[in-house]
mmCIF file of C-alpha atoms in Angstrom:
data_model
loop_
_atom_site.group_PDB
_atom_site.id
_atom_site.type_symbol
_atom_site.label_atom_id
_atom_site.label_comp_id
_atom_site.label_asym_id
_atom_site.label_seq_id
_atom_site.Cartn_x
_atom_site.Cartn_y
_atom_site.Cartn_z
ATOM 1 C CA MET Q 1 27.514 10.727 4.147
ATOM 2 C CA SER Q 2 25.424 9.271 1.419
ATOM 3 C CA THR Q 3 21.692 9.093 0.983
ATOM 4 C CA LEU Q 4 20.385 6.705 -1.594
ATOM 5 C CA SER Q 5 17.079 6.479 -3.404
ATOM 6 C CA ARG Q 6 14.553 4.045 -2.020
ATOM 7 C CA PRO Q 7 13.885 1.429 -4.727
ATOM 8 C CA LYS Q 8 15.902 -1.751 -4.422
ATOM 9 C CA SER Q 9 13.745 -3.919 -6.632
ATOM 10 C CA PRO Q 10 14.202 -4.565 -10.347
ATOM 11 C CA HIS Q 11 12.696 -1.907 -12.582
ATOM 12 C CA THR Q 12 8.925 -2.006 -12.668
ATOM 13 C CA PRO Q 13 6.614 -0.078 -14.984
ATOM 14 C CA THR Q 14 5.450 3.316 -13.792
ATOM 15 C CA THR Q 15 1.899 2.395 -14.763
ATOM 16 C CA ILE Q 16 0.069 -0.878 -14.623
ATOM 17 C CA LYS Q 17 -0.575 -2.096 -18.109
ATOM 18 C CA LYS Q 18 -4.111 -3.122 -18.964
ATOM 19 C CA GLY Q 19 -3.544 -3.736 -22.638
ATOM 20 C CA GLU Q 20 -2.376 -1.536 -25.442
ATOM 21 C CA LYS Q 21 -5.801 0.081 -25.843
ATOM 22 C CA GLU Q 22 -9.271 -0.137 -24.402
ATOM 23 C CA ASP Q 23 -11.670 -1.890 -26.751
ATOM 24 C CA SER Q 24 -15.255 -0.708 -26.904
ATOM 25 C CA PHE Q 25 -18.012 -2.749 -25.331
ATOM 26 C CA TRP Q 26 -19.166 -4.199 -28.639
ATOM 27 C CA ASP Q 27 -15.627 -4.786 -29.981
ATOM 28 C CA LYS Q 28 -15.082 -7.277 -27.191
ATOM 29 C CA PHE Q 29 -17.843 -9.499 -28.516
ATOM 30 C CA SER Q 30 -15.694 -10.427 -31.524
ATOM 31 C CA THR Q 31 -13.235 -12.034 -29.119
ATOM 32 C CA LEU Q 32 -16.005 -13.681 -27.177
ATOM 33 C CA GLY Q 33 -17.436 -15.052 -30.393
ATOM 34 C CA ARG Q 34 -14.365 -17.184 -30.940
ATOM 35 C CA LYS Q 35 -14.928 -18.765 -27.544
ATOM 36 C CA ARG Q 36 -18.651 -19.452 -27.674
ATOM 37 C CA GLY Q 37 -21.248 -20.431 -30.189
ATOM 38 C CA THR Q 38 -22.911 -17.767 -32.280
ATOM 39 C CA ARG Q 39 -26.305 -18.369 -30.687
ATOM 40 C CA GLU Q 40 -24.955 -17.984 -27.147
ATOM 41 C CA VAL Q 41 -23.068 -14.838 -28.089
ATOM 42 C CA LYS Q 42 -26.185 -13.330 -29.625
ATOM 43 C CA LYS Q 43 -28.149 -14.060 -26.465
ATOM 44 C CA ILE Q 44 -25.523 -12.418 -24.264
ATOM 45 C CA GLN Q 45 -25.380 -9.458 -26.635
ATOM 46 C CA GLU Q 46 -29.118 -8.949 -26.321
ATOM 47 C CA GLU Q 47 -29.025 -9.229 -22.518
ATOM 48 C CA GLY Q 48 -26.094 -6.865 -22.176
ATOM 49 C CA LYS Q 49 -27.546 -4.324 -24.593
ATOM 50 C CA TYR Q 50 -30.935 -4.457 -22.862
ATOM 51 C CA ALA Q 51 -29.347 -3.901 -19.451
ATOM 52 C CA ILE Q 52 -27.449 -0.895 -20.729
ATOM 53 C CA ASP Q 53 -30.017 0.726 -22.994
ATOM 54 C CA SER Q 54 -33.254 -0.034 -21.132
ATOM 55 C CA PRO Q 55 -35.106 2.956 -19.601
ATOM 56 C CA GLY Q 56 -34.265 3.650 -16.000
ATOM 57 C CA SER Q 57 -31.080 1.591 -16.107
ATOM 58 C CA PRO Q 58 -27.871 2.931 -14.552
ATOM 59 C CA ASN Q 59 -25.238 4.753 -16.527
ATOM 60 C CA GLN Q 60 -23.591 2.860 -19.346
ATOM 61 C CA TYR Q 61 -20.568 0.769 -18.367
ATOM 62 C CA ASP Q 62 -17.852 -0.630 -20.558
ATOM 63 C CA ILE Q 63 -17.907 -4.045 -18.879
ATOM 64 C CA PRO Q 64 -16.497 -7.155 -20.556
ATOM 65 C CA PRO Q 65 -19.415 -9.210 -21.911
ATOM 66 C CA GLU Q 66 -18.256 -12.326 -20.092
ATOM 67 C CA ASP Q 67 -19.447 -10.663 -16.903
ATOM 68 C CA TYR Q 68 -23.015 -10.622 -18.222
ATOM 69 C CA ALA Q 69 -23.179 -14.413 -18.644
ATOM 70 C CA LEU Q 70 -25.220 -14.942 -15.478
ATOM 71 C CA ARG Q 71 -27.636 -17.651 -14.463
ATOM 72 C CA GLU Q 72 -31.088 -16.782 -13.162
ATOM 73 C CA HIS Q 73 -30.874 -14.931 -9.814
ATOM 74 C CA GLU Q 74 -27.071 -14.970 -10.010
ATOM 75 C CA GLN Q 75 -25.324 -11.788 -8.916
ATOM 76 C CA ARG Q 76 -21.860 -10.583 -9.878
ATOM 77 C CA ALA Q 77 -19.833 -7.529 -8.897
ATOM 78 C CA VAL Q 78 -17.304 -6.010 -11.284
ATOM 79 C CA ILE Q 79 -15.324 -2.802 -11.182
ATOM 80 C CA ASP Q 80 -16.254 -0.031 -13.566
ATOM 81 C CA PRO Q 81 -13.382 0.083 -16.107
ATOM 82 C CA GLN Q 82 -13.403 3.885 -15.981
ATOM 83 C CA SER Q 83 -12.808 3.692 -12.241
ATOM 84 C CA ILE Q 84 -9.745 1.475 -12.577
ATOM 85 C CA ASN Q 85 -8.154 4.173 -14.742
ATOM 86 C CA ASP Q 86 -8.676 6.876 -12.118
ATOM 87 C CA PRO Q 87 -5.279 8.497 -11.376
ATOM 88 C CA GLU Q 88 -5.507 7.772 -7.642
ATOM 89 C CA VAL Q 89 -6.375 4.114 -8.258
ATOM 90 C CA VAL Q 90 -3.517 3.816 -10.749
ATOM 91 C CA LYS Q 91 -1.182 5.453 -8.216
ATOM 92 C CA LEU Q 92 -2.319 3.068 -5.470
ATOM 93 C CA GLN Q 93 -1.678 0.037 -7.666
ATOM 94 C CA ARG Q 94 1.746 1.318 -8.704
ATOM 95 C CA ILE Q 95 2.781 1.858 -5.075
ATOM 96 C CA LEU Q 96 1.579 -1.612 -4.099
ATOM 97 C CA VAL Q 97 3.415 -3.200 -7.029
ATOM 98 C CA ASP Q 98 6.648 -1.396 -6.144
ATOM 99 C CA TRP Q 99 6.275 -2.377 -2.488
ATOM 100 C CA ILE Q 100 5.819 -6.065 -3.319
ATOM 101 C CA ASN Q 101 8.779 -5.977 -5.691
ATOM 102 C CA ASP Q 102 10.944 -4.315 -3.041
ATOM 103 C CA GLU Q 103 10.006 -6.985 -0.516
ATOM 104 C CA LEU Q 104 10.610 -9.878 -2.909
ATOM 105 C CA ALA Q 105 13.598 -8.462 -4.818
ATOM 106 C CA GLU Q 106 16.011 -10.970 -3.256
ATOM 107 C CA GLN Q 107 13.850 -13.812 -4.560
ATOM 108 C CA ARG Q 108 13.885 -12.326 -8.060
ATOM 109 C CA ILE Q 109 10.088 -12.128 -8.128
ATOM 110 C CA ILE Q 110 8.751 -9.309 -10.274
ATOM 111 C CA VAL Q 111 5.087 -8.312 -10.139
ATOM 112 C CA GLN Q 112 3.741 -6.181 -12.964
ATOM 113 C CA ASN Q 113 -0.031 -6.614 -12.760
ATOM 114 C CA LEU Q 114 -1.874 -7.216 -9.493
ATOM 115 C CA GLU Q 115 -4.771 -9.098 -11.059
ATOM 116 C CA GLU Q 116 -2.620 -11.452 -13.097
ATOM 117 C CA ASP Q 117 0.172 -11.965 -10.568
ATOM 118 C CA MET Q 118 -1.716 -12.281 -7.268
ATOM 119 C CA TYR Q 119 -4.686 -14.507 -8.074
ATOM 120 C CA ASP Q 120 -3.066 -17.966 -7.665
ATOM 121 C CA GLY Q 121 -1.516 -17.357 -4.230
ATOM 122 C CA GLN Q 122 2.086 -17.866 -5.340
ATOM 123 C CA VAL Q 123 3.267 -14.285 -4.839
ATOM 124 C CA LEU Q 124 1.041 -13.828 -1.777
ATOM 125 C CA HIS Q 125 2.653 -16.941 -0.265
ATOM 126 C CA LYS Q 126 6.170 -15.531 -0.689
ATOM 127 C CA LEU Q 127 5.098 -12.076 0.507
ATOM 128 C CA TRP Q 128 3.555 -13.468 3.696
ATOM 129 C CA GLU Q 129 6.688 -15.485 4.442
ATOM 130 C CA LYS Q 130 8.902 -12.433 3.891
ATOM 131 C CA LEU Q 131 6.774 -10.168 6.092
ATOM 132 C CA THR Q 132 6.334 -12.643 8.946
ATOM 133 C CA GLY Q 133 9.667 -14.474 8.777
ATOM 134 C CA LYS Q 134 7.753 -17.753 8.927
ATOM 135 C CA LYS Q 135 7.424 -20.697 6.557
ATOM 136 C CA LEU Q 136 4.169 -22.063 5.185
ATOM 137 C CA ASP Q 137 3.896 -25.716 4.207
ATOM 138 C CA VAL Q 138 2.298 -25.450 0.776
ATOM 139 C CA PRO Q 139 3.427 -26.552 -2.712
ATOM 140 C CA GLU Q 140 5.743 -24.056 -4.385
ATOM 141 C CA VAL Q 141 4.004 -24.228 -7.764
ATOM 142 C CA THR Q 142 0.516 -25.468 -8.634
ATOM 143 C CA GLN Q 143 -0.681 -25.670 -12.215
ATOM 144 C CA SER Q 144 -4.228 -26.989 -11.900
ATOM 145 C CA GLU Q 145 -7.113 -24.729 -10.948
ATOM 146 C CA GLN Q 146 -8.011 -27.017 -8.067
ATOM 147 C CA GLY Q 147 -4.438 -26.928 -6.807
ATOM 148 C CA GLN Q 148 -4.426 -23.144 -7.018
ATOM 149 C CA HIS Q 149 -7.658 -22.961 -5.023
ATOM 150 C CA GLU Q 150 -6.258 -25.277 -2.359
ATOM 151 C CA LYS Q 151 -2.994 -23.365 -2.061
ATOM 152 C CA LEU Q 152 -4.730 -19.985 -2.041
ATOM 153 C CA ASN Q 153 -7.080 -21.238 0.677
ATOM 154 C CA ILE Q 154 -4.138 -22.206 2.911
ATOM 155 C CA VAL Q 155 -2.274 -18.964 2.227
ATOM 156 C CA LEU Q 156 -5.320 -16.773 2.882
ATOM 157 C CA LYS Q 157 -6.038 -18.585 6.134
ATOM 158 C CA ALA Q 158 -2.510 -17.755 7.281
ATOM 159 C CA VAL Q 159 -2.838 -14.150 6.091
ATOM 160 C CA ASN Q 160 -6.220 -13.680 7.755
ATOM 161 C CA HIS Q 161 -4.891 -15.130 11.005
ATOM 162 C CA THR Q 162 -1.939 -12.738 10.906
ATOM 163 C CA LEU Q 163 -4.236 -9.787 10.219
ATOM 164 C CA GLY Q 164 -6.517 -10.754 13.102
ATOM 165 C CA PHE Q 165 -9.580 -11.855 11.114
ATOM 166 C CA HIS Q 166 -10.695 -14.530 13.557
ATOM 167 C CA GLN Q 167 -14.374 -13.588 13.742
ATOM 168 C CA LYS Q 168 -14.711 -10.602 11.447
ATOM 169 C CA ILE Q 169 -15.111 -11.439 7.753
ATOM 170 C CA PRO Q 170 -12.460 -9.802 5.516
ATOM 171 C CA LYS Q 171 -13.265 -8.011 2.268
ATOM 172 C CA TRP Q 172 -11.610 -10.749 0.215
ATOM 173 C CA SER Q 173 -12.018 -14.478 -0.195
ATOM 174 C CA VAL Q 174 -10.495 -17.392 -2.080
ATOM 175 C CA ALA Q 175 -13.154 -17.032 -4.761
ATOM 176 C CA SER Q 176 -12.750 -13.276 -5.213
ATOM 177 C CA VAL Q 177 -8.951 -13.307 -5.283
ATOM 178 C CA HIS Q 178 -8.762 -16.318 -7.620
ATOM 179 C CA SER Q 179 -11.294 -14.716 -9.963
ATOM 180 C CA LYS Q 180 -8.895 -11.724 -10.203
ATOM 181 C CA ASN Q 181 -11.283 -9.335 -8.479
ATOM 182 C CA ILE Q 182 -9.076 -6.250 -8.279
ATOM 183 C CA VAL Q 183 -11.180 -4.670 -5.515
ATOM 184 C CA ALA Q 184 -10.653 -7.675 -3.249
ATOM 185 C CA ILE Q 185 -6.942 -7.806 -4.101
ATOM 186 C CA LEU Q 186 -6.522 -4.102 -3.314
ATOM 187 C CA HIS Q 187 -8.300 -4.493 0.027
ATOM 188 C CA LEU Q 188 -6.025 -7.423 0.887
ATOM 189 C CA LEU Q 189 -2.771 -5.663 -0.001
ATOM 190 C CA VAL Q 190 -3.745 -2.410 1.713
ATOM 191 C CA ALA Q 191 -4.495 -4.410 4.875
ATOM 192 C CA LEU Q 192 -1.032 -5.992 4.693
ATOM 193 C CA VAL Q 193 0.625 -2.611 4.192
ATOM 194 C CA ARG Q 194 -1.180 -1.175 7.207
ATOM 195 C CA HIS Q 195 -0.604 -4.172 9.463
ATOM 196 C CA PHE Q 196 3.114 -4.449 8.770
ATOM 197 C CA ARG Q 197 3.537 -0.674 8.707
ATOM 198 C CA ALA Q 198 5.300 -0.788 5.378
ATOM 199 C CA PRO Q 199 7.579 2.169 4.514
ATOM 200 C CA VAL Q 200 5.234 3.432 1.831
ATOM 201 C CA ARG Q 201 2.627 6.169 1.781
ATOM 202 C CA LEU Q 202 -0.621 5.136 0.177
ATOM 203 C CA PRO Q 203 -2.910 7.761 -1.344
ATOM 204 C CA GLU Q 204 -5.746 8.523 1.075
ATOM 205 C CA ASN Q 205 -9.476 8.240 0.449
ATOM 206 C CA VAL Q 206 -9.242 6.137 -2.700
ATOM 207 C CA PHE Q 207 -12.630 4.999 -4.013
ATOM 208 C CA VAL Q 208 -13.597 2.717 -6.882
ATOM 209 C CA THR Q 209 -16.962 2.345 -8.576
ATOM 210 C CA VAL Q 210 -18.327 -1.184 -8.388
ATOM 211 C CA VAL Q 211 -21.148 -2.384 -10.644
ATOM 212 C CA ILE Q 212 -23.379 -5.191 -9.369
ATOM 213 C CA ALA Q 213 -25.226 -7.093 -12.092
ATOM 214 C CA GLU Q 214 -28.072 -9.520 -11.325
ATOM 215 C CA LYS Q 215 -30.380 -11.530 -13.575
ATOM 216 C CA ASN Q 216 -34.057 -11.778 -12.625
ATOM 217 C CA ALA Q 217 -36.752 -13.230 -14.905
ATOM 218 C CA GLY Q 218 -34.271 -13.284 -17.748
ATOM 219 C CA VAL Q 219 -33.602 -9.559 -17.399
ATOM 220 C CA LEU Q 220 -30.175 -8.232 -16.432
ATOM 221 C CA ASN Q 221 -30.193 -5.328 -13.965
ATOM 222 C CA ALA Q 222 -27.168 -3.341 -12.850
ATOM 223 C CA GLN Q 223 -26.509 -0.999 -9.952
ATOM 224 C CA LYS Q 224 -23.400 0.850 -8.900
ATOM 225 C CA PHE Q 225 -21.915 1.942 -5.599
ATOM 226 C CA GLN Q 226 -18.706 3.515 -4.320
ATOM 227 C CA GLU Q 227 -16.265 1.216 -2.535
ATOM 228 C CA GLN Q 228 -13.635 2.840 -0.297
ATOM 229 C CA ILE Q 229 -10.194 1.224 -0.537
ATOM 230 C CA THR Q 230 -8.099 3.552 1.645
ATOM 231 C CA SER Q 231 -9.025 6.047 4.352
ATOM 232 C CA GLU Q 232 -7.072 8.651 6.342
ATOM 233 C CA TYR Q 233 -4.271 7.325 8.507
ATOM 234 C CA ASP Q 234 -1.559 8.721 10.704
ATOM 235 C CA ASP Q 235 2.102 7.733 10.695
ATOM 236 C CA LEU Q 236 1.257 4.544 12.589
ATOM 237 C CA GLY Q 237 -1.188 3.380 9.961
ATOM 238 C CA MET Q 238 -4.149 3.864 12.292
ATOM 239 C CA ARG Q 239 -7.204 6.063 12.015
ATOM 240 C CA CYS Q 240 -6.447 9.171 13.997
ATOM 241 C CA GLU Q 241 -7.442 12.560 15.278
ATOM 242 C CA LYS Q 242 -5.458 15.468 13.899
ATOM 243 C CA ASP Q 243 -2.814 16.804 16.245
ATOM 244 C CA ALA Q 244 -0.961 20.123 16.488
ATOM 245 C CA PHE Q 245 1.492 19.206 13.750
ATOM 246 C CA ASP Q 246 -1.330 18.324 11.354
ATOM 247 C CA THR Q 247 -2.855 21.722 12.084
ATOM 248 C CA LEU Q 248 0.473 23.497 11.554
ATOM 249 C CA ILE Q 249 1.085 21.831 8.209
ATOM 250 C CA ASP Q 250 -2.485 22.115 6.945
ATOM 251 C CA CYS Q 251 -3.565 25.480 8.308
ATOM 252 C CA ALA Q 252 -0.644 27.546 9.576
ATOM 253 C CA PRO Q 253 2.357 27.371 7.242
ATOM 254 C CA ASP Q 254 3.722 30.632 8.650
ATOM 255 C CA LYS Q 255 3.821 29.207 12.177
ATOM 256 C CA LEU Q 256 5.206 25.925 10.817
ATOM 257 C CA ALA Q 257 8.178 27.841 9.415
ATOM 258 C CA VAL Q 258 8.878 29.269 12.880
ATOM 259 C CA VAL Q 259 8.758 25.806 14.472
ATOM 260 C CA LYS Q 260 11.081 24.347 11.837
ATOM 261 C CA LYS Q 261 13.558 27.191 12.260
ATOM 262 C CA SER Q 262 13.558 26.734 16.047
ATOM 263 C CA LEU Q 263 14.194 22.982 15.737
ATOM 264 C CA ILE Q 264 16.967 23.493 13.178
ATOM 265 C CA THR Q 265 18.644 26.024 15.494
ATOM 266 C CA PHE Q 266 18.345 23.611 18.422
ATOM 267 C CA VAL Q 267 19.812 20.707 16.443
ATOM 268 C CA ASN Q 268 22.648 22.695 14.889
ATOM 269 C CA LYS Q 269 23.772 24.112 18.237
ATOM 270 C CA HIS Q 270 24.616 20.559 19.293
ATOM 271 C CA LEU Q 271 25.782 19.130 15.958
ATOM 272 C CA ALA Q 272 28.182 22.062 15.633
ATOM 273 C CA LYS Q 273 30.311 20.377 18.316
ATOM 274 C CA LEU Q 274 31.108 17.770 15.648
ATOM 275 C CA ASN Q 275 31.321 20.339 12.845
ATOM 276 C CA PHE Q 276 28.016 19.207 11.299
ATOM 277 C CA GLU Q 277 25.068 21.325 10.247
ATOM 278 C CA ILE Q 278 21.616 20.533 8.901
ATOM 279 C CA THR Q 279 19.478 22.684 6.624
ATOM 280 C CA ASP Q 280 16.475 20.482 5.801
ATOM 281 C CA LEU Q 281 14.563 18.552 8.474
ATOM 282 C CA ASN Q 282 13.225 16.044 5.979
ATOM 283 C CA THR Q 283 16.244 14.997 3.962
ATOM 284 C CA ASP Q 284 19.005 15.512 6.515
ATOM 285 C CA PHE Q 285 17.542 13.049 9.020
ATOM 286 C CA ARG Q 286 16.295 10.338 6.663
ATOM 287 C CA ASP Q 287 19.428 8.166 6.888
ATOM 288 C CA GLY Q 288 19.457 8.257 10.708
ATOM 289 C CA VAL Q 289 23.130 9.254 11.022
ATOM 290 C CA TYR Q 290 22.577 12.750 12.421
ATOM 291 C CA LEU Q 291 19.877 11.395 14.701
ATOM 292 C CA CYS Q 292 22.295 8.852 16.232
ATOM 293 C CA LEU Q 293 25.007 11.489 16.693
ATOM 294 C CA LEU Q 294 22.507 13.955 18.143
ATOM 295 C CA MET Q 295 21.378 11.429 20.751
ATOM 296 C CA GLY Q 296 24.940 10.968 21.945
ATOM 297 C CA LEU Q 297 25.455 14.717 22.183
ATOM 298 C CA LEU Q 298 22.206 15.322 24.047
ATOM 299 C CA GLY Q 299 22.624 12.333 26.338
ATOM 300 C CA GLY Q 300 26.258 13.054 27.106
ATOM 301 C CA PHE Q 301 27.584 9.684 25.956
ATOM 302 C CA PHE Q 302 29.655 8.368 23.084
ATOM 303 C CA VAL Q 303 27.818 6.377 20.432
ATOM 304 C CA PRO Q 304 30.172 3.675 19.079
ATOM 305 C CA LEU Q 305 30.438 4.036 15.316
ATOM 306 C CA HIS Q 306 30.132 0.283 14.830
ATOM 307 C CA GLU Q 307 26.637 0.386 16.349
ATOM 308 C CA PHE Q 308 25.159 2.137 13.302
ATOM 309 C CA HIS Q 309 25.904 2.672 9.611
ATOM 310 C CA LEU Q 310 27.900 5.872 9.185
ATOM 311 C CA THR Q 311 27.423 5.766 5.403
ATOM 312 C CA PRO Q 312 24.267 3.682 4.859
ATOM 313 C CA GLN Q 313 24.124 1.981 1.480
ATOM 314 C CA ASP Q 314 20.433 1.134 1.254
ATOM 315 C CA VAL Q 315 17.040 1.738 2.829
ATOM 316 C CA ASP Q 316 17.384 -1.155 5.273
ATOM 317 C CA GLN Q 317 20.536 0.360 6.764
ATOM 318 C CA MET Q 318 18.822 3.742 7.046
ATOM 319 C CA VAL Q 319 15.877 2.147 8.859
ATOM 320 C CA ASN Q 320 18.291 0.345 11.208
ATOM 321 C CA ASN Q 321 19.998 3.650 11.998
ATOM 322 C CA VAL Q 322 16.756 5.392 12.884
ATOM 323 C CA ALA Q 323 15.564 2.392 14.917
ATOM 324 C CA PHE Q 324 18.846 2.475 16.851
ATOM 325 C CA ALA Q 325 18.379 6.197 17.531
ATOM 326 C CA PHE Q 326 14.864 5.457 18.799
ATOM 327 C CA ASP Q 327 16.345 2.911 21.212
ATOM 328 C CA LEU Q 328 18.763 5.558 22.475
ATOM 329 C CA MET Q 329 15.843 7.924 23.049
ATOM 330 C CA GLN Q 330 14.174 5.382 25.288
ATOM 331 C CA ASP Q 331 17.479 4.790 27.102
ATOM 332 C CA VAL Q 332 17.567 8.472 28.141
ATOM 333 C CA GLY Q 333 13.990 8.353 29.423
ATOM 334 C CA LEU Q 334 11.909 9.451 26.447
ATOM 335 C CA PRO Q 335 8.754 7.478 25.616
ATOM 336 C CA LYS Q 336 8.839 5.253 22.566
ATOM 337 C CA PRO Q 337 8.332 7.487 19.517
ATOM 338 C CA LYS Q 338 4.937 7.235 17.899
ATOM 339 C CA ALA Q 339 6.547 7.514 14.490
ATOM 340 C CA ARG Q 340 8.079 4.520 12.769
ATOM 341 C CA PRO Q 341 11.707 4.455 11.628
ATOM 342 C CA GLU Q 342 10.352 3.924 8.110
ATOM 343 C CA ASP Q 343 8.465 7.224 8.302
ATOM 344 C CA ILE Q 344 11.659 9.167 8.980
ATOM 345 C CA VAL Q 345 13.436 7.343 6.156
ATOM 346 C CA ASN Q 346 10.462 8.010 3.918
ATOM 347 C CA MET Q 347 10.801 11.742 4.693
ATOM 348 C CA ASP Q 348 7.457 12.206 6.400
ATOM 349 C CA LEU Q 349 7.676 15.734 7.768
ATOM 350 C CA LYS Q 350 5.153 15.313 10.573
ATOM 351 C CA SER Q 351 6.956 12.245 11.901
ATOM 352 C CA THR Q 352 10.315 14.008 11.848
ATOM 353 C CA LEU Q 353 8.853 17.066 13.601
ATOM 354 C CA ARG Q 354 7.279 14.921 16.327
ATOM 355 C CA VAL Q 355 10.564 13.122 17.044
ATOM 356 C CA LEU Q 356 12.685 16.291 17.120
ATOM 357 C CA TYR Q 357 10.119 18.168 19.196
ATOM 358 C CA SER Q 358 10.208 15.428 21.832
ATOM 359 C CA LEU Q 359 14.006 15.902 22.010
ATOM 360 C CA PHE Q 360 13.619 19.662 22.182
ATOM 361 C CA THR Q 361 11.073 19.365 25.012
ATOM 362 C CA MET Q 362 13.368 17.172 27.108
ATOM 363 C CA PHE Q 363 16.649 18.945 26.406
ATOM 364 C CA ARG Q 364 15.467 22.526 25.904
ATOM 365 C CA GLU Q 365 17.451 23.733 28.916
ATOM 366 C CA TYR Q 366 20.583 22.906 26.976
ATOM 367 C CA ALA Q 367 19.427 24.787 23.861
#
């Protein structure tokens, strides 16, 4: 039987490009100078330099000078450019990009940069429709800024309703998303991943450094704080208490080996009736085929081969196989597995152990 690699989307970059090189803070003013008058540029230069070099100010930040063009008492939050290059933040963005491209591959939509590709609501519109299976009555393409705002407003209302933000205020808005605020965009996409239990594993405890600049009495002040983007989640995408399998994996690898060996012995005793044998709990169950056959053997019934994919050709068929096996588990009296089919396909060891242990507990007298 075949097991195929996960990606089904067109090739996407392994890293999210932010330009060929990072210009220094003062190099960026040459670009700004072509956009604004010399006098205005000089004023912004003085304000930005004062905010950075003045005694008692926060650490120096390589922030684009456009972000310092504030009116009196205006406040603006921007991400520290050093933070956006943190390996965990880069990894999070890459996973989100690949996930979106997998979801929208059939529509030939390719996302390369979250800031540039998500701000106008076009991709978010298609993603929401794909995830929910519903249609949203909004224009397909909008060129004007006002049209983009209007479309994004409609799309975000639908997204927020789906995510359950009826009273609680989300960490994103039309203004923040349209202004390409990467922190807001990350919060939004992570919420979608968690809600729809996407078959991806996001890095845990990802933080970014956010700089808040404010102008008072003509003086620009800046402060920084840490913004948490992801936390710790279990296989259901919910905050959780650690269970016995977490403890085994994290603290008792020697005992984990004993548990794995016992489960492999249990499984192989039954699969041997069909001349099959497993050696790796992670990879051997990811396509769902052995799990479907095992359920028939344990339950004492024949599983029609047309009910599942004997040689799955893609991730969707693997997920369907595991979901079918989960249905068979409930048919024989087991509770609905806490793991998701996507977790088994995605080779999450704890999820696979939990599922097999529930089978072992119920059918141990036959082991």
